[in-house]
Every structure is written in C-alpha cells, then in structure tokens.
CSV table of C-alpha atoms in Angstrom, one decimal:
chain,number,residue,atom,x,y,z
A,1,MET,CA,-9.1,-52.8,-32.7
A,2,PRO,CA,-5.8,-54.4,-33.9
A,3,LEU,CA,-2.6,-53.5,-32.3
A,4,ILE,CA,-0.8,-50.7,-34.1
A,5,ASP,CA,2.9,-49.9,-34.5
A,6,THR,CA,3.6,-46.8,-32.5
A,7,ALA,CA,7.3,-45.8,-32.7
A,8,ASN,CA,8.0,-49.4,-33.8
A,9,ALA,CA,7.1,-50.5,-30.3
A,10,PHE,CA,3.8,-52.2,-31.1
A,11,ILE,CA,1.6,-50.7,-28.4
A,12,GLU,CA,-2.1,-49.8,-28.8
A,13,LEU,CA,-2.2,-46.5,-27.1
A,14,PHE,CA,-5.6,-45.7,-25.8
A,15,ALA,CA,-7.3,-42.5,-26.9
A,16,GLN,CA,-8.2,-42.0,-23.3
A,17,PRO,CA,-5.8,-43.6,-20.8
A,18,VAL,CA,-7.4,-45.6,-18.0
A,19,ARG,CA,-7.1,-44.2,-14.5
A,20,THR,CA,-9.1,-44.5,-11.3
A,21,GLY,CA,-7.4,-41.9,-9.2
A,22,ASP,CA,-4.3,-39.7,-8.8
A,23,SER,CA,-3.1,-41.0,-5.4
A,24,GLY,CA,-1.4,-44.2,-4.4
A,25,SER,CA,2.1,-45.7,-4.3
A,26,LEU,CA,2.3,-45.7,-8.2
A,27,ALA,CA,0.9,-42.2,-8.8
A,28,GLY,CA,2.5,-40.5,-11.7
A,29,LEU,CA,3.5,-43.8,-13.4
A,30,THR,CA,2.2,-45.0,-16.7
A,31,PHE,CA,2.0,-48.7,-17.7
A,32,ALA,CA,0.9,-51.0,-20.4
A,33,ALA,CA,-0.6,-54.5,-20.3
A,34,LYS,CA,0.2,-57.5,-22.5
A,35,ASP,CA,-2.6,-58.4,-24.8
A,36,ASN,CA,-3.4,-61.7,-23.0
A,37,ILE,CA,-4.4,-59.7,-19.9
A,38,ASP,CA,-8.0,-58.4,-19.6
A,39,VAL,CA,-8.7,-54.7,-19.7
A,40,GLU,CA,-12.4,-53.7,-19.3
A,41,ARG,CA,-14.2,-52.9,-22.5
A,42,ARG,CA,-11.2,-54.0,-24.6
A,43,ILE,CA,-10.8,-57.2,-26.6
A,44,THR,CA,-8.0,-59.5,-25.3
A,45,GLY,CA,-6.4,-60.5,-28.6
A,46,ASN,CA,-3.8,-63.1,-27.3
A,47,GLY,CA,-1.5,-62.5,-30.3
A,48,ASN,CA,-3.8,-64.1,-32.9
A,49,PRO,CA,-6.4,-62.4,-35.2
A,50,VAL,CA,-8.8,-65.3,-35.1
A,51,TRP,CA,-8.9,-65.3,-31.3
A,52,ARG,CA,-9.5,-61.6,-31.4
A,53,ARG,CA,-12.4,-61.9,-33.8
A,54,ALA,CA,-13.9,-64.7,-31.8
A,55,HIS,CA,-14.0,-62.8,-28.5
A,56,GLY,CA,-15.9,-59.8,-27.3
A,57,PRO,CA,-14.6,-57.1,-25.0
A,58,ALA,CA,-13.6,-58.0,-21.4
A,59,THR,CA,-16.3,-57.3,-18.9
A,60,ALA,CA,-13.8,-56.4,-16.1
A,61,HIS,CA,-10.2,-55.6,-15.5
A,62,ALA,CA,-7.9,-58.5,-14.6
A,63,PRO,CA,-7.3,-58.2,-10.8
A,64,VAL,CA,-3.6,-57.2,-11.4
A,65,VAL,CA,-4.7,-54.3,-13.6
A,66,ALA,CA,-7.4,-53.2,-11.1
A,67,ARG,CA,-4.8,-53.2,-8.3
A,68,LEU,CA,-2.3,-51.2,-10.3
A,69,LEU,CA,-5.0,-48.6,-11.2
A,70,ALA,CA,-6.0,-48.5,-7.6
A,71,GLU,CA,-2.5,-47.6,-6.6
A,72,GLY,CA,-2.6,-44.6,-8.9
A,73,ALA,CA,-0.9,-45.9,-12.1
A,74,VAL,CA,-2.3,-44.9,-15.4
A,75,LEU,CA,-2.9,-47.6,-18.1
A,76,ALA,CA,-1.7,-46.1,-21.4
A,77,GLY,CA,-2.4,-49.1,-23.7
A,78,LYS,CA,-2.1,-52.8,-24.5
A,79,THR,CA,1.0,-54.4,-26.1
A,80,HIS,CA,1.7,-56.8,-28.9
A,81,MET,CA,2.7,-60.4,-27.9
A,82,ASP,CA,3.9,-63.6,-29.5
A,83,GLU,CA,1.0,-65.8,-30.8
A,84,PHE,CA,-0.8,-67.5,-27.8
A,85,ALA,CA,2.3,-66.5,-25.8
A,86,TYR,CA,3.9,-69.7,-27.1
A,87,SER,CA,7.3,-68.4,-28.2
A,88,LEU,CA,10.5,-66.7,-26.8
A,89,MET,CA,11.8,-64.7,-29.7
A,90,GLY,CA,9.3,-61.9,-30.1
A,91,THR,CA,8.3,-62.6,-33.7
A,92,ASN,CA,4.6,-62.9,-34.7
A,93,ALA,CA,3.5,-64.1,-38.2
A,94,HIS,CA,0.5,-61.9,-38.1
A,95,TYR,CA,1.6,-58.7,-36.4
A,96,GLY,CA,5.4,-58.5,-37.0
A,97,THR,CA,8.3,-58.0,-34.7
A,98,PRO,CA,8.5,-55.2,-32.2
A,99,LEU,CA,11.6,-52.9,-32.0
A,100,ASN,CA,14.4,-53.8,-29.7
A,101,SER,CA,15.5,-50.3,-29.2
A,102,ALA,CA,18.8,-51.4,-27.5
A,103,ALA,CA,19.8,-53.5,-30.5
A,104,PRO,CA,17.5,-52.7,-33.5
A,105,ASP,CA,19.0,-55.5,-35.7
A,106,ARG,CA,18.1,-58.1,-33.1
A,107,VAL,CA,14.8,-59.6,-31.9
A,108,PRO,CA,13.1,-58.2,-28.8
A,109,GLY,CA,12.4,-61.6,-27.2
A,110,GLY,CA,9.0,-62.9,-26.4
A,111,SER,CA,6.3,-63.7,-25.7
A,112,SER,CA,6.0,-60.4,-23.8
A,113,SER,CA,7.7,-58.7,-26.8
A,114,GLY,CA,5.6,-55.5,-27.0
A,115,SER,CA,5.7,-54.9,-23.3
A,116,ALA,CA,9.5,-55.1,-23.2
A,117,SER,CA,9.7,-53.0,-26.4
A,118,ALA,CA,7.4,-50.3,-25.0
A,119,VAL,CA,9.4,-50.0,-21.8
A,120,GLY,CA,12.7,-50.1,-23.6
A,121,ALA,CA,11.6,-47.3,-25.9
A,122,GLY,CA,10.4,-45.2,-23.0
A,123,LEU,CA,6.7,-45.2,-24.0
A,124,VAL,CA,5.6,-46.2,-20.6
A,125,ASP,CA,7.2,-46.4,-17.2
A,126,PHE,CA,6.5,-50.1,-16.7
A,127,ALA,CA,4.6,-52.9,-18.4
A,128,LEU,CA,2.9,-56.2,-17.5
A,129,GLY,CA,3.9,-59.4,-19.1
A,130,THR,CA,3.4,-63.1,-18.5
A,131,ASP,CA,6.3,-65.5,-18.0
A,132,THR,CA,5.7,-69.2,-18.6
A,133,GLY,CA,9.1,-70.4,-19.9
A,134,GLY,CA,11.0,-67.1,-19.7
A,135,SER,CA,8.7,-64.6,-21.4
A,136,VAL,CA,9.6,-61.7,-19.1
A,137,ARG,CA,13.1,-62.6,-18.2
A,138,LEU,CA,14.4,-63.2,-21.7
A,139,PRO,CA,13.0,-60.0,-23.2
A,140,ALA,CA,14.3,-58.1,-20.2
A,141,SER,CA,17.8,-59.4,-21.0
A,142,PHE,CA,17.5,-58.8,-24.7
A,143,ASN,CA,16.3,-55.2,-24.3
A,144,GLY,CA,18.6,-54.1,-21.5
A,145,ILE,CA,15.9,-53.5,-18.9
A,146,PHE,CA,14.7,-55.0,-15.6
A,147,GLY,CA,12.2,-57.8,-15.5
A,148,MET,CA,10.7,-59.9,-12.7
A,149,ARG,CA,9.1,-63.3,-12.7
A,150,PRO,CA,7.5,-63.8,-9.3
A,151,SER,CA,7.0,-67.1,-7.5
A,152,HIS,CA,4.4,-69.2,-9.2
A,153,GLY,CA,1.0,-68.2,-7.6
A,154,ALA,CA,2.3,-65.0,-6.0
A,155,ILE,CA,0.2,-62.8,-8.3
A,156,ASP,CA,-3.4,-63.5,-9.1
A,157,MET,CA,-3.7,-64.9,-12.7
A,158,ALA,CA,-7.5,-64.3,-13.0
A,159,GLY,CA,-8.4,-62.4,-16.2
A,160,VAL,CA,-5.3,-63.7,-18.0
A,161,VAL,CA,-5.5,-66.1,-20.9
A,162,PRO,CA,-3.6,-69.2,-19.8
A,163,LEU,CA,-0.9,-71.0,-21.8
A,164,GLY,CA,0.5,-73.5,-19.3
A,165,PRO,CA,-1.1,-72.9,-15.9
A,166,GLY,CA,1.5,-75.0,-14.2
A,167,PHE,CA,4.2,-72.5,-15.1
A,168,ASP,CA,2.3,-69.3,-15.9
A,169,THR,CA,3.2,-66.2,-13.8
A,170,LEU,CA,2.4,-62.5,-14.1
A,171,GLY,CA,5.6,-60.4,-14.3
A,172,TRP,CA,6.6,-56.9,-15.2
A,173,PHE,CA,9.3,-54.7,-16.8
A,174,ALA,CA,10.9,-51.4,-15.9
A,175,ARG,CA,13.9,-49.4,-17.1
A,176,ASP,CA,15.1,-48.8,-13.5
A,177,ALA,CA,15.4,-50.8,-10.4
A,178,GLY,CA,13.4,-48.3,-8.3
A,179,THR,CA,10.3,-48.6,-10.5
A,180,LEU,CA,10.5,-52.4,-10.6
A,181,VAL,CA,10.6,-52.5,-6.8
A,182,ARG,CA,7.7,-50.0,-6.5
A,183,VAL,CA,5.5,-52.1,-8.7
A,184,GLY,CA,6.4,-55.3,-6.8
A,185,ARG,CA,5.5,-53.7,-3.5
A,186,ALA,CA,2.2,-52.3,-4.9
A,187,LEU,CA,1.4,-55.9,-5.9
A,188,GLY,CA,1.9,-57.1,-2.3
A,189,LEU,CA,5.4,-58.6,-2.6
A,190,THR,CA,6.7,-57.2,0.6
A,191,ARG,CA,7.7,-60.2,2.7
A,192,LYS,CA,11.4,-60.0,3.6
A,193,ALA,CA,13.9,-62.8,3.2
A,194,ASP,CA,17.3,-63.2,4.9
A,195,PHE,CA,19.8,-63.9,2.2
A,196,THR,CA,23.2,-64.8,3.6
A,197,VAL,CA,25.1,-66.7,0.9
A,198,ALA,CA,25.7,-66.0,-2.8
A,199,TRP,CA,25.5,-69.1,-4.9
A,200,LEU,CA,27.3,-69.2,-8.2
A,201,PRO,CA,26.7,-72.7,-9.5
A,202,SER,CA,29.9,-74.0,-11.1
A,203,ASP,CA,28.1,-76.0,-13.8
A,204,ILE,CA,26.2,-72.9,-15.0
A,205,TRP,CA,29.2,-70.6,-15.1
A,206,THR,CA,31.5,-73.1,-16.8
A,207,GLY,CA,28.7,-74.1,-19.2
A,208,VAL,CA,28.0,-70.7,-20.7
A,209,ASP,CA,30.1,-68.9,-23.3
A,210,PRO,CA,33.4,-67.9,-21.6
A,211,GLY,CA,33.2,-64.4,-23.0
A,212,LEU,CA,29.8,-64.0,-21.4
A,213,ALA,CA,31.0,-65.3,-18.1
A,214,ALA,CA,34.0,-62.9,-18.2
A,215,LEU,CA,31.8,-60.0,-19.2
A,216,LEU,CA,29.4,-60.6,-16.3
A,217,ARG,CA,32.0,-61.2,-13.7
A,218,PRO,CA,32.3,-57.6,-12.3
A,219,ALA,CA,28.5,-57.4,-11.8
A,220,VAL,CA,28.5,-60.9,-10.2
A,221,GLU,CA,31.3,-59.9,-7.8
A,222,LYS,CA,29.4,-56.7,-6.8
A,223,ILE,CA,26.3,-58.6,-5.8
A,224,ALA,CA,28.3,-61.4,-4.1
A,225,ALA,CA,30.2,-58.9,-2.1
A,226,ARG,CA,27.0,-58.1,-0.2
A,227,PHE,CA,27.1,-61.5,1.4
A,228,GLY,CA,29.4,-63.0,4.0
A,229,LYS,CA,29.9,-66.2,2.0
A,230,THR,CA,30.0,-67.4,-1.6
A,231,VAL,CA,29.6,-71.0,-2.7
A,232,THR,CA,30.0,-72.6,-6.1
A,233,ASP,CA,28.4,-76.0,-5.7
A,234,PRO,CA,26.8,-77.3,-8.9
A,235,LEU,CA,23.1,-77.5,-9.3
A,236,PRO,CA,21.7,-80.6,-7.6
A,237,ILE,CA,19.4,-81.4,-10.5
A,238,VAL,CA,19.5,-82.8,-14.1
A,239,GLY,CA,21.5,-81.0,-16.7
A,240,PRO,CA,20.3,-78.2,-19.1
A,241,GLU,CA,19.3,-80.5,-22.0
A,242,GLU,CA,17.1,-82.6,-19.8
A,243,ARG,CA,15.7,-79.5,-18.0
A,244,SER,CA,14.7,-78.1,-21.4
A,245,GLU,CA,13.1,-81.3,-22.5
A,246,VAL,CA,11.2,-81.8,-19.3
A,247,PHE,CA,9.9,-78.2,-19.6
A,248,ARG,CA,8.9,-78.6,-23.3
A,249,PHE,CA,6.9,-81.7,-22.7
A,250,TRP,CA,5.3,-80.6,-19.4
A,251,GLN,CA,4.4,-77.2,-20.8
A,252,GLY,CA,3.1,-78.8,-24.1
A,253,TYR,CA,0.8,-81.2,-22.2
A,254,ASP,CA,-0.4,-78.3,-20.1
A,255,ALA,CA,-0.9,-76.0,-23.0
A,256,TRP,CA,-2.9,-78.4,-25.0
A,257,LYS,CA,-5.2,-78.9,-22.0
A,258,ALA,CA,-5.6,-75.2,-21.7
A,259,LEU,CA,-6.0,-74.2,-25.4
A,260,GLY,CA,-6.2,-77.4,-27.4
A,261,GLY,CA,-10.0,-77.5,-27.6
A,262,TRP,CA,-10.2,-74.0,-28.9
A,263,ILE,CA,-7.3,-74.6,-31.4
A,264,ALA,CA,-8.9,-77.8,-32.7
A,265,ALA,CA,-12.3,-76.1,-33.1
A,266,HIS,CA,-11.1,-73.0,-35.0
A,267,ASP,CA,-9.1,-72.3,-38.1
A,268,ALA,CA,-6.7,-70.1,-36.1
A,269,GLU,CA,-4.2,-69.3,-38.9
A,270,LEU,CA,-1.3,-70.2,-36.8
A,271,GLY,CA,2.2,-69.1,-37.7
A,272,PRO,CA,4.4,-72.0,-38.7
A,273,ASP,CA,6.5,-72.1,-35.5
A,274,ILE,CA,3.4,-71.9,-33.3
A,275,ALA,CA,1.5,-74.5,-35.4
A,276,SER,CA,4.5,-76.9,-35.0
A,277,ARG,CA,4.6,-76.2,-31.2
A,278,PHE,CA,0.9,-77.0,-30.8
A,279,ALA,CA,1.3,-80.1,-32.9
A,280,THR,CA,4.0,-81.3,-30.6
A,281,ALA,CA,1.9,-80.4,-27.6
A,282,ARG,CA,-1.1,-82.4,-28.9
A,283,SER,CA,1.1,-85.5,-29.2
A,284,VAL,CA,2.4,-85.6,-25.6
A,285,SER,CA,1.1,-88.7,-24.1
A,286,ASP,CA,-0.1,-89.3,-20.6
A,287,GLU,CA,2.9,-91.6,-20.1
A,288,THR,CA,5.4,-89.0,-21.3
A,289,PHE,CA,3.8,-86.4,-19.0
A,290,ALA,CA,4.0,-88.7,-16.1
A,291,ARG,CA,7.7,-89.2,-16.7
A,292,VAL,CA,8.6,-85.6,-17.1
A,293,ASP,CA,6.3,-84.7,-14.1
A,294,ALA,CA,8.3,-87.0,-11.9
A,295,THR,CA,11.5,-85.3,-13.0
A,296,ARG,CA,10.0,-81.8,-12.5
A,297,ARG,CA,9.1,-82.8,-8.9
A,298,GLU,CA,12.6,-84.0,-8.3
A,299,ILE,CA,14.0,-80.7,-9.6
A,300,ALA,CA,11.6,-78.6,-7.4
A,301,GLY,CA,12.4,-80.6,-4.3
A,302,ALA,CA,16.1,-80.4,-4.8
A,303,MET,CA,16.0,-76.6,-5.4
A,304,ASP,CA,13.8,-76.0,-2.4
A,305,LYS,CA,16.3,-77.8,-0.3
A,306,ALA,CA,19.3,-76.1,-1.8
A,307,LEU,CA,17.9,-72.6,-1.4
A,308,ALA,CA,16.4,-73.1,2.1
A,309,GLU,CA,19.5,-71.9,3.9
A,310,GLY,CA,19.5,-68.3,2.8
A,311,LEU,CA,21.2,-68.8,-0.6
A,312,VAL,CA,20.6,-66.4,-3.5
A,313,MET,CA,21.6,-67.8,-6.8
A,314,ILE,CA,23.3,-65.6,-9.4
A,315,ILE,CA,23.3,-66.8,-13.0
A,316,PRO,CA,23.2,-65.3,-16.5
A,317,THR,CA,19.7,-64.7,-17.6
A,318,ALA,CA,20.3,-65.9,-21.2
A,319,PRO,CA,23.1,-67.7,-23.1
A,320,GLY,CA,24.0,-64.5,-24.9
A,321,PRO,CA,22.5,-61.5,-26.7
A,322,ALA,CA,19.4,-61.7,-28.8
A,323,PRO,CA,19.7,-63.5,-32.1
A,324,HIS,CA,19.6,-61.2,-35.2
A,325,LYS,CA,16.1,-60.6,-36.7
A,326,ASP,CA,17.2,-62.3,-40.0
A,327,SER,CA,18.4,-65.5,-38.3
A,328,SER,CA,17.1,-68.8,-39.6
A,329,ARG,CA,14.4,-70.8,-37.9
A,330,GLU,CA,17.1,-73.3,-37.0
A,331,ILE,CA,19.1,-70.6,-35.2
A,332,PHE,CA,16.1,-69.4,-33.3
A,333,GLU,CA,15.1,-72.9,-32.2
A,334,ALA,CA,18.7,-73.7,-31.2
A,335,TYR,CA,18.9,-70.5,-29.1
A,336,ARG,CA,15.5,-71.3,-27.5
A,337,GLN,CA,16.5,-74.7,-26.4
A,338,GLN,CA,19.8,-73.4,-25.0
A,339,ALA,CA,18.0,-70.6,-23.2
A,340,LEU,CA,15.4,-72.9,-21.6
A,341,GLY,CA,18.3,-74.7,-19.9
A,342,LEU,CA,18.8,-71.6,-17.9
A,343,LEU,CA,15.2,-70.2,-17.7
A,344,SER,CA,13.6,-73.5,-16.7
A,345,ILE,CA,15.4,-73.7,-13.4
A,346,ALA,CA,13.1,-71.1,-11.8
A,347,GLY,CA,10.1,-72.4,-13.7
A,348,HIS,CA,10.4,-76.0,-12.6
A,349,ALA,CA,10.8,-75.0,-9.0
A,350,SER,CA,8.3,-72.1,-9.0
A,351,LEU,CA,11.0,-69.7,-7.9
A,352,PRO,CA,11.1,-65.9,-8.2
A,353,GLN,CA,13.8,-64.4,-10.5
A,354,ILE,CA,14.8,-60.9,-11.4
A,355,SER,CA,16.8,-60.1,-14.5
A,356,MET,CA,18.8,-56.9,-14.5
A,357,PRO,CA,20.7,-55.2,-17.3
A,358,ALA,CA,24.4,-55.9,-17.1
A,359,GLU,CA,26.6,-55.3,-20.2
A,360,LYS,CA,26.5,-55.5,-24.0
A,361,MET,CA,28.0,-58.4,-25.9
A,362,ASP,CA,28.5,-58.1,-29.7
A,363,GLY,CA,26.3,-55.1,-29.7
A,364,GLY,CA,23.4,-56.6,-27.8
A,365,PRO,CA,22.4,-56.4,-24.1
A,366,VAL,CA,22.9,-59.3,-21.8
A,367,GLY,CA,21.2,-59.7,-18.4
A,368,LEU,CA,22.2,-61.1,-15.0
A,369,SER,CA,19.7,-62.8,-12.7
A,370,VAL,CA,19.2,-63.4,-9.1
A,371,ILE,CA,17.0,-66.2,-7.9
A,372,GLY,CA,15.7,-66.9,-4.4
A,373,ARG,CA,13.7,-69.6,-2.7
A,374,ARG,CA,10.0,-69.9,-3.3
A,375,GLY,CA,8.2,-67.0,-1.7
A,376,SER,CA,11.2,-64.8,-1.3
A,377,ASP,CA,10.0,-62.3,-3.9
A,378,GLY,CA,10.1,-59.4,-1.4
A,379,GLY,CA,13.6,-60.2,-0.4
A,380,LEU,CA,14.8,-60.2,-4.0
A,381,LEU,CA,13.2,-56.8,-4.5
A,382,GLU,CA,14.9,-55.6,-1.3
A,383,LEU,CA,18.2,-56.9,-2.6
A,384,LEU,CA,17.8,-55.2,-5.9
A,385,GLU,CA,17.0,-51.9,-4.2
A,386,GLY,CA,20.3,-52.1,-2.3
A,387,LEU,CA,22.5,-52.7,-5.3
C-alpha cells in the first residue's frame, strides 16, 4: 500500500495499530516508523515505488520496533521518507513533500521527513527515523521538535535498509524532552556520563550567521551554566568545507556498495537529485575513498581525544531555518553542503547528538545541539532531562 497523505503529514496510518501489550515503560505512547524500517507483514518501501514493487512484506519486525512494542508503545503507522534516504531536504519526486507544521512554507527536512512531520503535527507521540548525514537532527531543527542521533552502533540496525552503513544510525523524534528521554531509556541508553565542561567551539560560533548566534545565545548560556567551566577552543579538525567533502565521498562510496547493485539492476525511476547523487557515488574511486577515509579517521581520533575529559559540545544544529519549498535546486544544494559542515562532526566521529528546539528565525524554527563523547548517549539524555 503506498503512503497516503494524512493531515499533510504523509503517514500511512494502520487500520489496526500494532501492539503487543499494555504495560511497559512506554505504555500509552503511540509511534510511527520510517519506511526503511521493517514492520512485520508490511512492505518496506524505502521512498521509491520500484523498490516497493520489487519487495514483499517483511517477515518480522526490526529489533528496534519489537523492543518498543515490548515496552508498551503502540505502532500507529509508517512514514514517508526521502528516496533511498539519500537527501536532507524532505522532498521526494514520487511522493511529494510532507508538511512542516511549524513553518508550512518551508521544507520539513529529510530524509526522515514524514517521521518529523508526523511528530510535529501531533499525529504520534514519537517516531523512528534514520540518521546517516543528519536525517534526524536536521528535520528536528526544521520542525521545532527534539531529535536524537545515538552513537554509531548503539541501536541495532537489523531490519533497516542501509544507505551508508559506516554512518547509519537509528534515531527518533519527540515533541517534548521527557518523551525523547523515555524512548532512549527504553532502547537501553542508560549509561551515565560525567559532563563537567561546556565546549562552545569558537570556529563554529563565529562561522555561523551572526543573527543565528545571537538568537541562540540565551539557550546556550542556560545549558553552559550547568557546568563549572566553559571553554571556547576551536575544533581540532579540518574545516567545514573539507568535513562536508569527506562525508560526501565516504558516504557515496559506502552507499554504492550497499545499494549500487540493486540500482544498476533496476529501472528505479530515480528523482533527479537522487539520480545525480548515485551517479556521483558510483564514480568514487578506491583511491579517493582511501584519501577521505584517512581524514575521517583523523577527525574521529581528534574528537575522541577532545571530548574525553568530560566536555559536552554545544553548537547550532543547522546553519539557519529550513529553506522555502519553492527554493531552487541550487539553493537546496548550497544549504545541504553548509549544513553538512555542522552535521558531519558527530557523524565522522560516531558521536551522539541531541537537537532541541530553540527559537524561530525569519519565521522558521532553529535548533540547538549538544554532543558528547562516543557512548555518552545516556549522559546526554540525563542532561536534557535536567534542562
């Protein structure tokens, strides 16, 4: 069954919601799952009609879905997504663009667009998404909701269609901090972390729009006040343009390994942006991958060392509010590359990151993020709970 537009949120609401019990830590909460996550007896469409036609219903729930159901949550439906999860804007050439209820004239962000839209519109209490390059964090910022990307490998990715396994993570959205925390704990992210220093990297804060920096300042100061010390040392890694380039080539090489064979064997009717992205992915040579992999390893090592002493990094989630829906492809692409300079920090180093709603800028929400060392997911959730 194709995804349908319900209240402009692009969620396929099941005639019979899926439940396994009425008790557990998530009892009383409803959720939705992005359409690259397996739900038993449902086709996993992956944002592309040819993929949907070529695959039968899933034979079992993805482990993450099974765990949430076991904790008492009720699965209300599956959500629209960007094609093959290979985009950040939330537009899909086949299924359209979900509603950004916080800024209806702007895109919702992707690739977990439908999940963010469904949560923002109040159709479900929380929703699962995947985050490879920013596909939970950016939609969270654009829709004025909470979103978490966990440490790479912290949540079982079985039963999820891969895009770039070296970056892929399972994340989730919620409208309030309490629900975001409840879901994280239900998924086993309970390990505490001692954060003692707030880190506001000077190169990040001087490199973003001054208006954005000023707008976020009160929220930044509120978080920083919880710590005994604040530092502003610049990031000990390459700059945003190189971070973005390294991500694009590394992810592209990984994506072609994961999906290239299927793409080449099928007439998948790719939208123009996705077709261009896969063409670039196919062209990444072994030599190019080796070069960017070396840089990625340097980034990861430097960030591990920098965050080891109890630092929690505070940065803007995105360079500004979501672009308008009628923006040109050039504007979307320019925004994407700028956003990746911020989003790829956590991705390169496999770090957990939470985006929280902050303010509105030019009529669109903007988010603020906290990032901790690898494995400090439970500590970030505890920090959020205390704000």
